[in-house]
Amino acid sequence: MRTLFLQAPSFDGYDGGAGARYQMKREVKSFWYPTWLAQPAALVENSKLIDAPPHKLKFSDIAPQVKDYDMVVMHTSTPSFDSDIRTARMLRDLKPDLKIGLVGAKVAVEPVQSLEACSALDFVAREEFDFTIKEVADDRDWSKIDGITYRNREGVIVGNQDRRILENMDELPFVTPVYKRDLEIENYFGGYLKHPYMSFYTGRGCKSRCTFCLWPQTVGGHNYRTRSIGHVMDELRYARAAFPQVKEFFFDDDTLTDNLPRVEALAREIGKLGITWSCNAKANVPRDTLKVLKDNGLRLLLVGYESGNQQILHNIKKGMRTDVARRFTKDCHELGIVIHGTFILGLPGETKETIEETINFAKEINPHTIQISLAAPYPGTFLYKQAKENGWLYDESQDLLTEGGTQIAPLSYPHLNHTEIFTSVEDFYRRFYFRAPKIASIVGEMVRSPEMMKRRLREGVEFFRFLRDRKEAA
């Protein structure tokens, strides 16, 4: 079947596509590549990928193209689900014989409920869905396709057995040729990455057991399965030639540093190409490994610190000690590795005192930039199970986002209510960034680079607009 892969139109500036771990409108312009849609698109011949939000496309822009396809596969998430099924209904009205399916963590954990919510949907593909979608596109008998939940001819919802998890990651084709064919890469931004940047995966799965983290608990699993280094390097060489304008490559594995010998070997090969790169890391990488990475082109690490309180880190099964995180961060500073640190407020065990402790911890370790998120209990995570069992969801009818796409604080505790958690985000940002040394650092960046000056001024306007909008939405 001629197949259209679609990230549907959504909130203005919504970074919730098939590559965003936390689906939301962010503090500054940010769009992750739709890698989870590009991967099956690379498997299906003559397919097309439309990523509407970063390209500012409305349904009216997409509608004329739908008539050329037999099937539309849409990526969805808990925050965008209602909007996505509205799109599915419009697609059905536009072309009644169109096959319409959904993929993503939301439908992986709630397949039957998702189909029941929208009669326009024909199927959902659960878990790791790449080859499931290929088999649907190849027009195989749906009753024989593993990993699919669908409506049969009688309208009854049927769930087939799970698909075996993919072990040989080299079976997946490159995603970057799909980027070249279908995306305008200049539309993708990361607040802490050079622009334009490009991201893709060298592996799936994460060994860590963080209770809040969505993808390992719903799609990727906890076994870190990796592509061969040669396969990764072949794609890097292709991408460097196809996109000479790219200034930085980001490897979006949940934790690229989970396998230290592999990441060192990979870095040494990347170093031969002379490119700048960044990745996700846990705050426990040994200094010797950090030096190998830095010496071979590593510029930045995205590090999930989450909290500065040790008991909270235990509560969320982070597997991290604050003293180790301090030493790791000190090593990065000394080696010249930039850190973008992420923190989450409102996790189990949070109090006014632990919020204060986390703010002080962030100021002490002083990553170059930070992102503050609110604890989001996505269905399918242990955090969601905890929240349901303990009555922490202050309003179960509420979505995880406001109508404008910014996060709400969905958790509320007897000792700390959701409003207090919500307002602490702005306090955290202001106390971290509005310090003389941090302001001097940012101004220094701007003075040294006219391009950075233009960018930081734009981001400053976006940041203060974000604070205003979230306050109004609350």
GROMACS .gro file of C-alpha atoms in nm:
model
  474
    1MET     CA    1   0.000   0.000   0.000
    2ARG     CA    2   0.112   0.354  -0.073
    3THR     CA    3   0.182   0.481   0.277
    4LEU     CA    4   0.191   0.829   0.428
    5PHE     CA    5   0.360   0.864   0.766
    6LEU     CA    6   0.219   1.163   0.951
    7GLN     CA    7   0.293   1.365   1.262
    8ALA     CA    8  -0.033   1.557   1.265
    9PRO     CA    9  -0.077   1.931   1.315
   10SER     CA   10  -0.102   2.024   1.681
   11PHE     CA   11  -0.037   2.312   1.921
   12ASP     CA   12   0.166   2.598   1.778
   13GLY     CA   13   0.528   2.517   1.856
   14TYR     CA   14   0.440   2.174   1.997
   15ASP     CA   15   0.748   1.952   2.025
   16GLY     CA   16   0.570   1.622   2.070
   17GLY     CA   17   0.659   1.432   1.760
   18ALA     CA   18   0.800   1.087   1.701
   19GLY     CA   19   1.128   1.170   1.871
   20ALA     CA   20   1.032   1.378   2.177
   21ARG     CA   21   1.054   1.205   2.514
   22TYR     CA   22   0.851   1.474   2.691
   23GLN     CA   23   0.576   1.597   2.459
   24MET     CA   24   0.519   1.967   2.520
   25LYS     CA   25   0.568   2.320   2.394
   26ARG     CA   26   0.913   2.407   2.525
   27GLU     CA   27   1.072   2.713   2.679
   28VAL     CA   28   1.249   2.804   2.355
   29LYS     CA   29   1.189   2.684   2.001
   30SER     CA   30   1.266   2.313   1.990
   31PHE     CA   31   1.180   2.030   1.754
   32TRP     CA   32   1.318   1.678   1.766
   33TYR     CA   33   1.347   1.476   1.448
   34PRO     CA   34   1.057   1.232   1.393
   35THR     CA   35   1.292   0.933   1.401
   36TRP     CA   36   1.030   0.682   1.517
   37LEU     CA   37   0.827   0.757   1.202
   38ALA     CA   38   1.127   0.791   0.973
   39GLN     CA   39   1.240   0.439   1.062
   40PRO     CA   40   0.933   0.254   0.928
   41ALA     CA   41   0.917   0.504   0.642
   42ALA     CA   42   1.264   0.385   0.545
   43LEU     CA   43   1.133   0.028   0.534
   44VAL     CA   44   0.825   0.099   0.319
   45GLU     CA   45   0.893   0.167  -0.047
   46ASN     CA   46   0.748   0.483  -0.205
   47SER     CA   47   0.633   0.614   0.131
   48LYS     CA   48   0.631   0.977   0.241
   49LEU     CA   49   0.684   1.138   0.581
   50ILE     CA   50   0.507   1.461   0.678
   51ASP     CA   51   0.611   1.618   1.009
   52ALA     CA   52   0.354   1.895   1.040
   53PRO     CA   53   0.448   2.092   1.357
   54PRO     CA   54   0.804   2.202   1.268
   55HIS     CA   55   0.698   2.273   0.911
   56LYS     CA   56   0.397   2.478   1.033
   57LEU     CA   57   0.152   2.273   0.827
   58LYS     CA   58  -0.223   2.275   0.883
   59PHE     CA   59  -0.462   1.998   0.787
   60SER     CA   60  -0.557   2.198   0.480
   61ASP     CA   61  -0.192   2.180   0.368
   62ILE     CA   62  -0.185   1.802   0.409
   63ALA     CA   63  -0.529   1.714   0.270
   64PRO     CA   64  -0.445   1.747  -0.103
   65GLN     CA   65  -0.166   1.489  -0.065
   66VAL     CA   66  -0.377   1.226   0.115
   67LYS     CA   67  -0.562   1.125  -0.201
   68ASP     CA   68  -0.236   0.978  -0.337
   69TYR     CA   69  -0.207   0.723  -0.053
   70ASP     CA   70  -0.380   0.402   0.054
   71MET     CA   71  -0.276   0.420   0.420
   72VAL     CA   72  -0.184   0.684   0.677
   73VAL     CA   73   0.024   0.592   0.981
   74MET     CA   74   0.018   0.859   1.251
   75HIS     CA   75   0.237   0.888   1.559
   76THR     CA   76   0.045   0.980   1.873
   77SER     CA   77   0.108   1.039   2.242
   78THR     CA   78  -0.098   1.082   2.557
   79PRO     CA   79  -0.097   1.465   2.537
   80SER     CA   80  -0.177   1.479   2.164
   81PHE     CA   81  -0.418   1.184   2.141
   82ASP     CA   82  -0.744   1.383   2.132
   83SER     CA   83  -0.605   1.611   1.864
   84ASP     CA   84  -0.469   1.316   1.665
   85ILE     CA   85  -0.798   1.128   1.658
   86ARG     CA   86  -0.969   1.446   1.536
   87THR     CA   87  -0.721   1.436   1.249
   88ALA     CA   88  -0.805   1.068   1.193
   89ARG     CA   89  -1.175   1.154   1.163
   90MET     CA   90  -1.098   1.429   0.911
   91LEU     CA   91  -0.885   1.186   0.712
   92ARG     CA   92  -1.170   0.935   0.709
   93ASP     CA   93  -1.415   1.200   0.587
   94LEU     CA   94  -1.167   1.305   0.320
   95LYS     CA   95  -1.106   0.952   0.188
   96PRO     CA   96  -1.347   0.687   0.324
   97ASP     CA   97  -1.147   0.385   0.201
   98LEU     CA   98  -0.820   0.504   0.357
   99LYS     CA   99  -0.652   0.268   0.606
  100ILE     CA  100  -0.562   0.463   0.922
  101GLY     CA  101  -0.332   0.341   1.197
  102LEU     CA  102  -0.160   0.483   1.503
  103VAL     CA  103   0.181   0.412   1.656
  104GLY     CA  104   0.350   0.536   1.972
  105ALA     CA  105   0.370   0.466   2.343
  106LYS     CA  106   0.009   0.574   2.404
  107VAL     CA  107  -0.137   0.301   2.181
  108ALA     CA  108   0.128   0.049   2.286
  109VAL     CA  109  -0.011   0.047   2.641
  110GLU     CA  110  -0.377   0.125   2.563
  111PRO     CA  111  -0.445  -0.040   2.224
  112VAL     CA  112  -0.807  -0.140   2.279
  113GLN     CA  113  -0.904   0.184   2.452
  114SER     CA  114  -0.743   0.382   2.170
  115LEU     CA  115  -0.943   0.201   1.901
  116GLU     CA  116  -1.261   0.233   2.106
  117ALA     CA  117  -1.206   0.608   2.131
  118CYS     CA  118  -1.218   0.659   1.754
  119SER     CA  119  -1.415   0.458   1.501
  120ALA     CA  120  -1.207   0.613   1.221
  121LEU     CA  121  -0.906   0.407   1.328
  122ASP     CA  122  -0.845   0.070   1.164
  123PHE     CA  123  -0.549  -0.049   1.368
  124VAL     CA  124  -0.273   0.038   1.612
  125ALA     CA  125   0.079  -0.108   1.607
  126ARG     CA  126   0.216  -0.183   1.951
  127GLU     CA  127   0.564  -0.182   2.103
  128GLU     CA  128   0.850  -0.170   1.851
  129PHE     CA  129   0.643  -0.123   1.539
  130ASP     CA  130   0.885  -0.084   1.246
  131PHE     CA  131   0.839  -0.425   1.085
  132THR     CA  132   0.475  -0.444   1.197
  133ILE     CA  133   0.402  -0.141   0.980
  134LYS     CA  134   0.604  -0.282   0.691
  135GLU     CA  135   0.393  -0.599   0.696
  136VAL     CA  136   0.071  -0.396   0.702
  137ALA     CA  137   0.198  -0.186   0.411
  138ASP     CA  138   0.290  -0.504   0.225
  139ASP     CA  139  -0.081  -0.594   0.250
  140ARG     CA  140  -0.034  -0.907   0.454
  141ASP     CA  141  -0.333  -1.071   0.621
  142TRP     CA  142  -0.378  -0.870   0.941
  143SER     CA  143  -0.465  -1.182   1.141
  144LYS     CA  144  -0.110  -1.305   1.079
  145ILE     CA  145   0.078  -0.986   1.173
  146ASP     CA  146   0.239  -0.986   1.519
  147GLY     CA  147   0.218  -0.668   1.724
  148ILE     CA  148  -0.106  -0.532   1.579
  149THR     CA  149  -0.446  -0.463   1.735
  150TYR     CA  150  -0.718  -0.404   1.474
  151ARG     CA  151  -1.086  -0.412   1.381
  152ASN     CA  152  -1.183  -0.719   1.186
  153ARG     CA  153  -1.451  -0.725   0.914
  154GLU     CA  154  -1.723  -0.762   1.179
  155GLY     CA  155  -1.594  -0.456   1.364
  156VAL     CA  156  -1.460  -0.662   1.654
  157ILE     CA  157  -1.131  -0.545   1.804
  158VAL     CA  158  -0.868  -0.819   1.785
  159GLY     CA  159  -0.523  -0.817   1.945
  160ASN     CA  160  -0.255  -1.038   1.793
  161GLN     CA  161   0.042  -1.172   1.984
  162ASP     CA  162   0.332  -0.940   2.063
  163ARG     CA  163   0.609  -0.897   1.810
  164ARG     CA  164   0.948  -1.025   1.918
  165ILE     CA  165   1.181  -0.742   2.006
  166LEU     CA  166   1.441  -0.667   1.739
  167GLU     CA  167   1.787  -0.786   1.838
  168ASN     CA  168   1.987  -0.723   1.520
  169MET     CA  169   1.961  -0.347   1.492
  170ASP     CA  170   2.155  -0.348   1.164
  171GLU     CA  171   1.837  -0.485   1.003
  172LEU     CA  172   1.697  -0.133   1.022
  173PRO     CA  173   1.782   0.090   0.725
  174PHE     CA  174   1.920   0.442   0.765
  175VAL     CA  175   1.671   0.716   0.857
  176THR     CA  176   1.877   1.004   0.719
  177PRO     CA  177   1.779   0.940   0.353
  178VAL     CA  178   1.417   0.988   0.465
  179TYR     CA  179   1.519   1.317   0.627
  180LYS     CA  180   1.681   1.416   0.297
  181ARG     CA  181   1.373   1.325   0.095
  182ASP     CA  182   1.097   1.463   0.316
  183LEU     CA  183   1.220   1.713   0.578
  184GLU     CA  184   1.357   2.066   0.586
  185ILE     CA  185   1.629   2.015   0.842
  186GLU     CA  186   1.662   2.386   0.913
  187ASN     CA  187   1.319   2.362   1.082
  188TYR     CA  188   1.462   2.145   1.362
  189PHE     CA  189   1.603   2.322   1.665
  190GLY     CA  190   1.755   2.223   1.999
  191GLY     CA  191   1.808   2.501   2.249
  192TYR     CA  192   2.145   2.360   2.354
  193LEU     CA  193   2.255   2.220   2.014
  194LYS     CA  194   2.422   2.394   1.724
  195HIS     CA  195   2.195   2.481   1.434
  196PRO     CA  196   2.126   2.308   1.210
  197TYR     CA  197   2.172   1.982   1.396
  198MET     CA  198   2.075   1.625   1.309
  199SER     CA  199   1.981   1.335   1.537
  200PHE     CA  200   1.936   0.962   1.498
  201TYR     CA  201   1.984   0.644   1.700
  202THR     CA  202   2.274   0.403   1.729
  203GLY     CA  203   2.072   0.173   1.954
  204ARG     CA  204   1.746   0.126   2.147
  205GLY     CA  205   1.663   0.044   2.505
  206CYS     CA  206   1.801   0.166   2.837
  207LYS     CA  207   1.945  -0.034   3.124
  208SER     CA  208   1.820   0.217   3.382
  209ARG     CA  209   1.484   0.163   3.553
  210CYS     CA  210   1.371   0.522   3.609
  211THR     CA  211   1.005   0.503   3.712
  212PHE     CA  212   0.898   0.808   3.511
  213CYS     CA  213   1.074   0.732   3.182
  214LEU     CA  214   0.828   0.646   2.907
  215TRP     CA  215   1.005   0.476   2.619
  216PRO     CA  216   1.202   0.199   2.796
  217GLN     CA  217   0.884   0.097   2.981
  218THR     CA  218   0.658   0.100   2.675
  219VAL     CA  219   0.848   0.063   2.347
  220GLY     CA  220   1.227   0.024   2.370
  221GLY     CA  221   1.273  -0.202   2.673
  222HIS     CA  222   1.560  -0.222   2.920
  223ASN     CA  223   1.802  -0.422   2.707
  224TYR     CA  224   2.033  -0.180   2.526
  225ARG     CA  225   2.050  -0.318   2.171
  226THR     CA  226   2.299  -0.147   1.945
  227ARG     CA  227   2.385  -0.114   1.579
  228SER     CA  228   2.732  -0.222   1.477
  229ILE     CA  229   2.985   0.060   1.477
  230GLY     CA  230   3.042   0.011   1.105
  231HIS     CA  231   2.668   0.053   1.037
  232VAL     CA  232   2.659   0.376   1.237
  233MET     CA  233   2.968   0.512   1.066
  234ASP     CA  234   2.826   0.435   0.721
  235GLU     CA  235   2.520   0.643   0.806
  236LEU     CA  236   2.734   0.923   0.947
  237ARG     CA  237   2.939   0.934   0.629
  238TYR     CA  238   2.621   0.945   0.420
  239ALA     CA  239   2.468   1.219   0.637
  240ARG     CA  240   2.782   1.433   0.634
  241ALA     CA  241   2.785   1.424   0.253
  242ALA     CA  242   2.407   1.470   0.215
  243PHE     CA  243   2.382   1.753   0.471
  244PRO     CA  244   2.703   1.961   0.457
  245GLN     CA  245   2.522   2.239   0.647
  246VAL     CA  246   2.482   2.029   0.964
  247LYS     CA  247   2.698   2.165   1.246
  248GLU     CA  248   2.639   1.892   1.503
  249PHE     CA  249   2.517   1.533   1.516
  250PHE     CA  250   2.321   1.418   1.819
  251PHE     CA  251   2.297   1.048   1.903
  252ASP     CA  252   1.956   1.010   2.060
  253ASP     CA  253   1.999   0.669   2.228
  254ASP     CA  254   1.839   0.685   2.573
  255THR     CA  255   2.188   0.651   2.727
  256LEU     CA  256   2.468   0.620   2.471
  257THR     CA  257   2.715   0.578   2.758
  258ASP     CA  258   2.543   0.262   2.890
  259ASN     CA  259   2.811   0.054   2.712
  260LEU     CA  260   3.146   0.218   2.789
  261PRO     CA  261   3.373   0.004   2.566
  262ARG     CA  262   3.136   0.055   2.272
  263VAL     CA  263   3.099   0.431   2.315
  264GLU     CA  264   3.478   0.468   2.336
  265ALA     CA  265   3.523   0.260   2.019
  266LEU     CA  266   3.248   0.455   1.844
  267ALA     CA  267   3.404   0.786   1.949
  268ARG     CA  268   3.742   0.688   1.808
  269GLU     CA  269   3.583   0.614   1.471
  270ILE     CA  270   3.386   0.940   1.477
  271GLY     CA  271   3.706   1.125   1.557
  272LYS     CA  272   3.849   1.015   1.223
  273LEU     CA  273   3.569   1.206   1.046
  274GLY     CA  274   3.639   1.525   1.238
  275ILE     CA  275   3.275   1.601   1.314
  276THR     CA  276   3.116   1.762   1.620
  277TRP     CA  277   2.873   1.541   1.812
  278SER     CA  278   2.668   1.515   2.130
  279CYS     CA  279   2.459   1.253   2.309
  280ASN     CA  280   2.250   1.153   2.612
  281ALA     CA  281   2.453   1.036   2.912
  282LYS     CA  282   2.409   0.933   3.271
  283ALA     CA  283   2.601   1.135   3.533
  284ASN     CA  284   2.835   0.848   3.614
  285VAL     CA  285   3.070   0.828   3.314
  286PRO     CA  286   3.434   0.779   3.426
  287ARG     CA  287   3.678   1.058   3.355
  288ASP     CA  288   3.894   0.835   3.133
  289THR     CA  289   3.596   0.764   2.908
  290LEU     CA  290   3.495   1.131   2.904
  291LYS     CA  291   3.844   1.221   2.785
  292VAL     CA  292   3.826   0.970   2.499
  293LEU     CA  293   3.491   1.115   2.391
  294LYS     CA  294   3.609   1.475   2.417
  295ASP     CA  295   3.929   1.403   2.226
  296ASN     CA  296   3.719   1.262   1.941
  297GLY     CA  297   3.474   1.543   1.881
  298LEU     CA  298   3.224   1.528   2.170
  299ARG     CA  299   3.094   1.877   2.245
  300LEU     CA  300   2.794   1.832   2.475
  301LEU     CA  301   2.625   1.579   2.700
  302LEU     CA  302   2.255   1.590   2.779
  303VAL     CA  303   2.238   1.467   3.138
  304GLY     CA  304   1.927   1.378   3.336
  305TYR     CA  305   2.012   1.475   3.694
  306GLU     CA  306   1.639   1.487   3.783
  307SER     CA  307   1.690   1.586   4.150
  308GLY     CA  308   1.955   1.697   4.395
  309ASN     CA  309   1.796   1.494   4.673
  310GLN     CA  310   1.935   1.143   4.719
  311GLN     CA  311   1.614   0.993   4.858
  312ILE     CA  312   1.414   1.111   4.556
  313LEU     CA  313   1.673   0.952   4.327
  314HIS     CA  314   1.622   0.628   4.522
  315ASN     CA  315   1.243   0.668   4.499
  316ILE     CA  316   1.253   0.690   4.119
  317LYS     CA  317   1.509   0.407   4.085
  318LYS     CA  318   1.753   0.639   3.912
  319GLY     CA  319   2.055   0.431   4.013
  320MET     CA  320   2.258   0.747   4.072
  321ARG     CA  321   2.436   0.905   4.368
  322THR     CA  322   2.463   1.281   4.400
  323ASP     CA  323   2.832   1.261   4.496
  324VAL     CA  324   2.905   1.067   4.176
  325ALA     CA  325   2.707   1.324   3.976
  326ARG     CA  326   2.911   1.603   4.133
  327ARG     CA  327   3.240   1.435   4.043
  328PHE     CA  328   3.121   1.359   3.689
  329THR     CA  329   3.015   1.721   3.636
  330LYS     CA  330   3.345   1.850   3.772
  331ASP     CA  331   3.528   1.621   3.528
  332CYS     CA  332   3.320   1.752   3.238
  333HIS     CA  333   3.391   2.112   3.331
  334GLU     CA  334   3.764   2.044   3.354
  335LEU     CA  335   3.769   1.859   3.022
  336GLY     CA  336   3.569   2.129   2.842
  337ILE     CA  337   3.256   1.918   2.784
  338VAL     CA  338   2.939   2.129   2.781
  339ILE     CA  339   2.643   1.998   2.985
  340HIS     CA  340   2.274   2.052   2.933
  341GLY     CA  341   2.119   1.936   3.260
  342THR     CA  342   1.759   1.828   3.299
  343PHE     CA  343   1.565   1.828   3.625
  344ILE     CA  344   1.215   1.716   3.721
  345LEU     CA  345   1.004   1.871   3.996
  346GLY     CA  346   0.717   1.691   4.166
  347LEU     CA  347   0.860   1.340   4.177
  348PRO     CA  348   0.756   1.107   4.465
  349GLY     CA  349   0.903   1.233   4.790
  350GLU     CA  350   0.918   1.595   4.673
  351THR     CA  351   0.878   1.864   4.939
  352LYS     CA  352   0.944   2.236   4.953
  353GLU     CA  353   1.277   2.148   5.113
  354THR     CA  354   1.380   1.901   4.840
  355ILE     CA  355   1.292   2.155   4.571
  356GLU     CA  356   1.521   2.401   4.746
  357GLU     CA  357   1.789   2.132   4.767
  358THR     CA  358   1.763   2.062   4.393
  359ILE     CA  359   1.785   2.430   4.301
  360ASN     CA  360   2.096   2.467   4.516
  361PHE     CA  361   2.242   2.148   4.368
  362ALA     CA  362   2.190   2.281   4.014
  363LYS     CA  363   2.355   2.611   4.103
  364GLU     CA  364   2.647   2.426   4.263
  365ILE     CA  365   2.722   2.187   3.975
  366ASN     CA  366   2.639   2.463   3.725
  367PRO     CA  367   2.560   2.295   3.390
  368HIS     CA  368   2.579   2.535   3.097
  369THR     CA  369   2.202   2.522   3.037
  370ILE     CA  370   1.910   2.350   3.209
  371GLN     CA  371   1.557   2.230   3.144
  372ILE     CA  372   1.302   2.201   3.423
  373SER     CA  373   1.013   1.963   3.367
  374LEU     CA  374   0.716   1.868   3.581
  375ALA     CA  375   0.677   1.504   3.679
  376ALA     CA  376   0.445   1.354   3.417
  377PRO     CA  377   0.280   1.018   3.494
  378TYR     CA  378   0.243   0.872   3.147
  379PRO     CA  379   0.025   0.559   3.119
  380GLY     CA  380   0.247   0.255   3.101
  381THR     CA  381   0.505   0.387   3.348
  382PHE     CA  382   0.557   0.278   3.708
  383LEU     CA  383   0.507   0.641   3.811
  384TYR     CA  384   0.156   0.631   3.662
  385LYS     CA  385   0.078   0.311   3.853
  386GLN     CA  386   0.204   0.472   4.175
  387ALA     CA  387   0.000   0.786   4.115
  388LYS     CA  388  -0.321   0.588   4.056
  389GLU     CA  389  -0.270   0.365   4.359
  390ASN     CA  390  -0.183   0.650   4.596
  391GLY     CA  391  -0.435   0.908   4.472
  392TRP     CA  392  -0.167   1.156   4.362
  393LEU     CA  393  -0.350   1.260   4.043
  394TYR     CA  394  -0.533   1.572   4.145
  395ASP     CA  395  -0.771   1.555   3.846
  396GLU     CA  396  -0.774   1.233   3.644
  397SER     CA  397  -0.977   1.400   3.369
  398GLN     CA  398  -0.694   1.649   3.306
  399ASP     CA  399  -0.450   1.601   3.021
  400LEU     CA  400  -0.078   1.644   3.082
  401LEU     CA  401  -0.075   1.977   2.895
  402THR     CA  402  -0.264   2.303   2.889
  403GLU     CA  403  -0.463   2.405   2.580
  404GLY     CA  404  -0.153   2.595   2.470
  405GLY     CA  405   0.071   2.291   2.492
  406THR     CA  406   0.267   2.376   2.809
  407GLN     CA  407   0.297   2.127   3.094
  408ILE     CA  408   0.064   2.115   3.391
  409ALA     CA  409   0.159   1.969   3.730
  410PRO     CA  410  -0.067   1.661   3.740
  411LEU     CA  411   0.063   1.523   4.071
  412SER     CA  412  -0.042   1.658   4.409
  413TYR     CA  413   0.067   1.534   4.750
  414PRO     CA  414  -0.083   1.593   5.098
  415HIS     CA  415   0.225   1.797   5.194
  416LEU     CA  416   0.285   1.965   4.854
  417ASN     CA  417   0.003   2.054   4.618
  418HIS     CA  418   0.016   2.076   4.242
  419THR     CA  419   0.008   2.457   4.240
  420GLU     CA  420   0.318   2.476   4.458
  421ILE     CA  421   0.496   2.231   4.229
  422PHE     CA  422   0.390   2.426   3.919
  423THR     CA  423   0.508   2.764   4.045
  424SER     CA  424   0.844   2.624   4.157
  425VAL     CA  425   0.951   2.582   3.792
  426GLU     CA  426   0.971   2.957   3.730
  427ASP     CA  427   1.149   3.011   4.061
  428PHE     CA  428   1.404   2.746   3.965
  429TYR     CA  429   1.471   2.904   3.624
  430ARG     CA  430   1.506   3.254   3.762
  431ARG     CA  431   1.739   3.156   4.045
  432PHE     CA  432   1.960   2.950   3.813
  433TYR     CA  433   1.990   3.190   3.521
  434PHE     CA  434   1.966   3.528   3.697
  435ARG     CA  435   2.303   3.494   3.869
  436ALA     CA  436   2.592   3.725   3.785
  437PRO     CA  437   2.831   3.443   3.677
  438LYS     CA  438   2.567   3.277   3.457
  439ILE     CA  439   2.465   3.606   3.298
  440ALA     CA  440   2.833   3.685   3.234
  441SER     CA  441   2.879   3.345   3.071
  442ILE     CA  442   2.582   3.395   2.837
  443VAL     CA  443   2.686   3.752   2.751
  444GLY     CA  444   3.039   3.626   2.680
  445GLU     CA  445   2.897   3.375   2.430
  446MET     CA  446   2.705   3.652   2.259
  447VAL     CA  447   3.001   3.888   2.239
  448ARG     CA  448   3.221   3.620   2.082
  449SER     CA  449   2.968   3.524   1.815
  450PRO     CA  450   2.721   3.746   1.627
  451GLU     CA  451   2.528   3.431   1.534
  452MET     CA  452   2.501   3.334   1.902
  453MET     CA  453   2.395   3.687   1.992
  454LYS     CA  454   2.108   3.670   1.745
  455ARG     CA  455   2.010   3.326   1.871
  456ARG     CA  456   2.025   3.407   2.244
  457LEU     CA  457   1.822   3.724   2.194
  458ARG     CA  458   1.553   3.523   2.013
  459GLU     CA  459   1.559   3.255   2.282
  460GLY     CA  460   1.536   3.520   2.554
  461VAL     CA  461   1.216   3.658   2.402
  462GLU     CA  462   1.078   3.304   2.366
  463PHE     CA  463   1.171   3.215   2.723
  464PHE     CA  464   0.995   3.512   2.883
  465ARG     CA  465   0.694   3.454   2.657
  466PHE     CA  466   0.691   3.092   2.775
  467LEU     CA  467   0.690   3.199   3.141
  468ARG     CA  468   0.406   3.443   3.073
  469ASP     CA  469   0.199   3.190   2.879
  470ARG     CA  470   0.230   2.912   3.137
  471LYS     CA  471   0.134   3.156   3.413
  472GLU     CA  472  -0.174   3.268   3.219
  473ALA     CA  473  -0.269   2.907   3.139
  474ALA     CA  474  -0.248   2.814   3.508
   0.00000   0.00000   0.00000
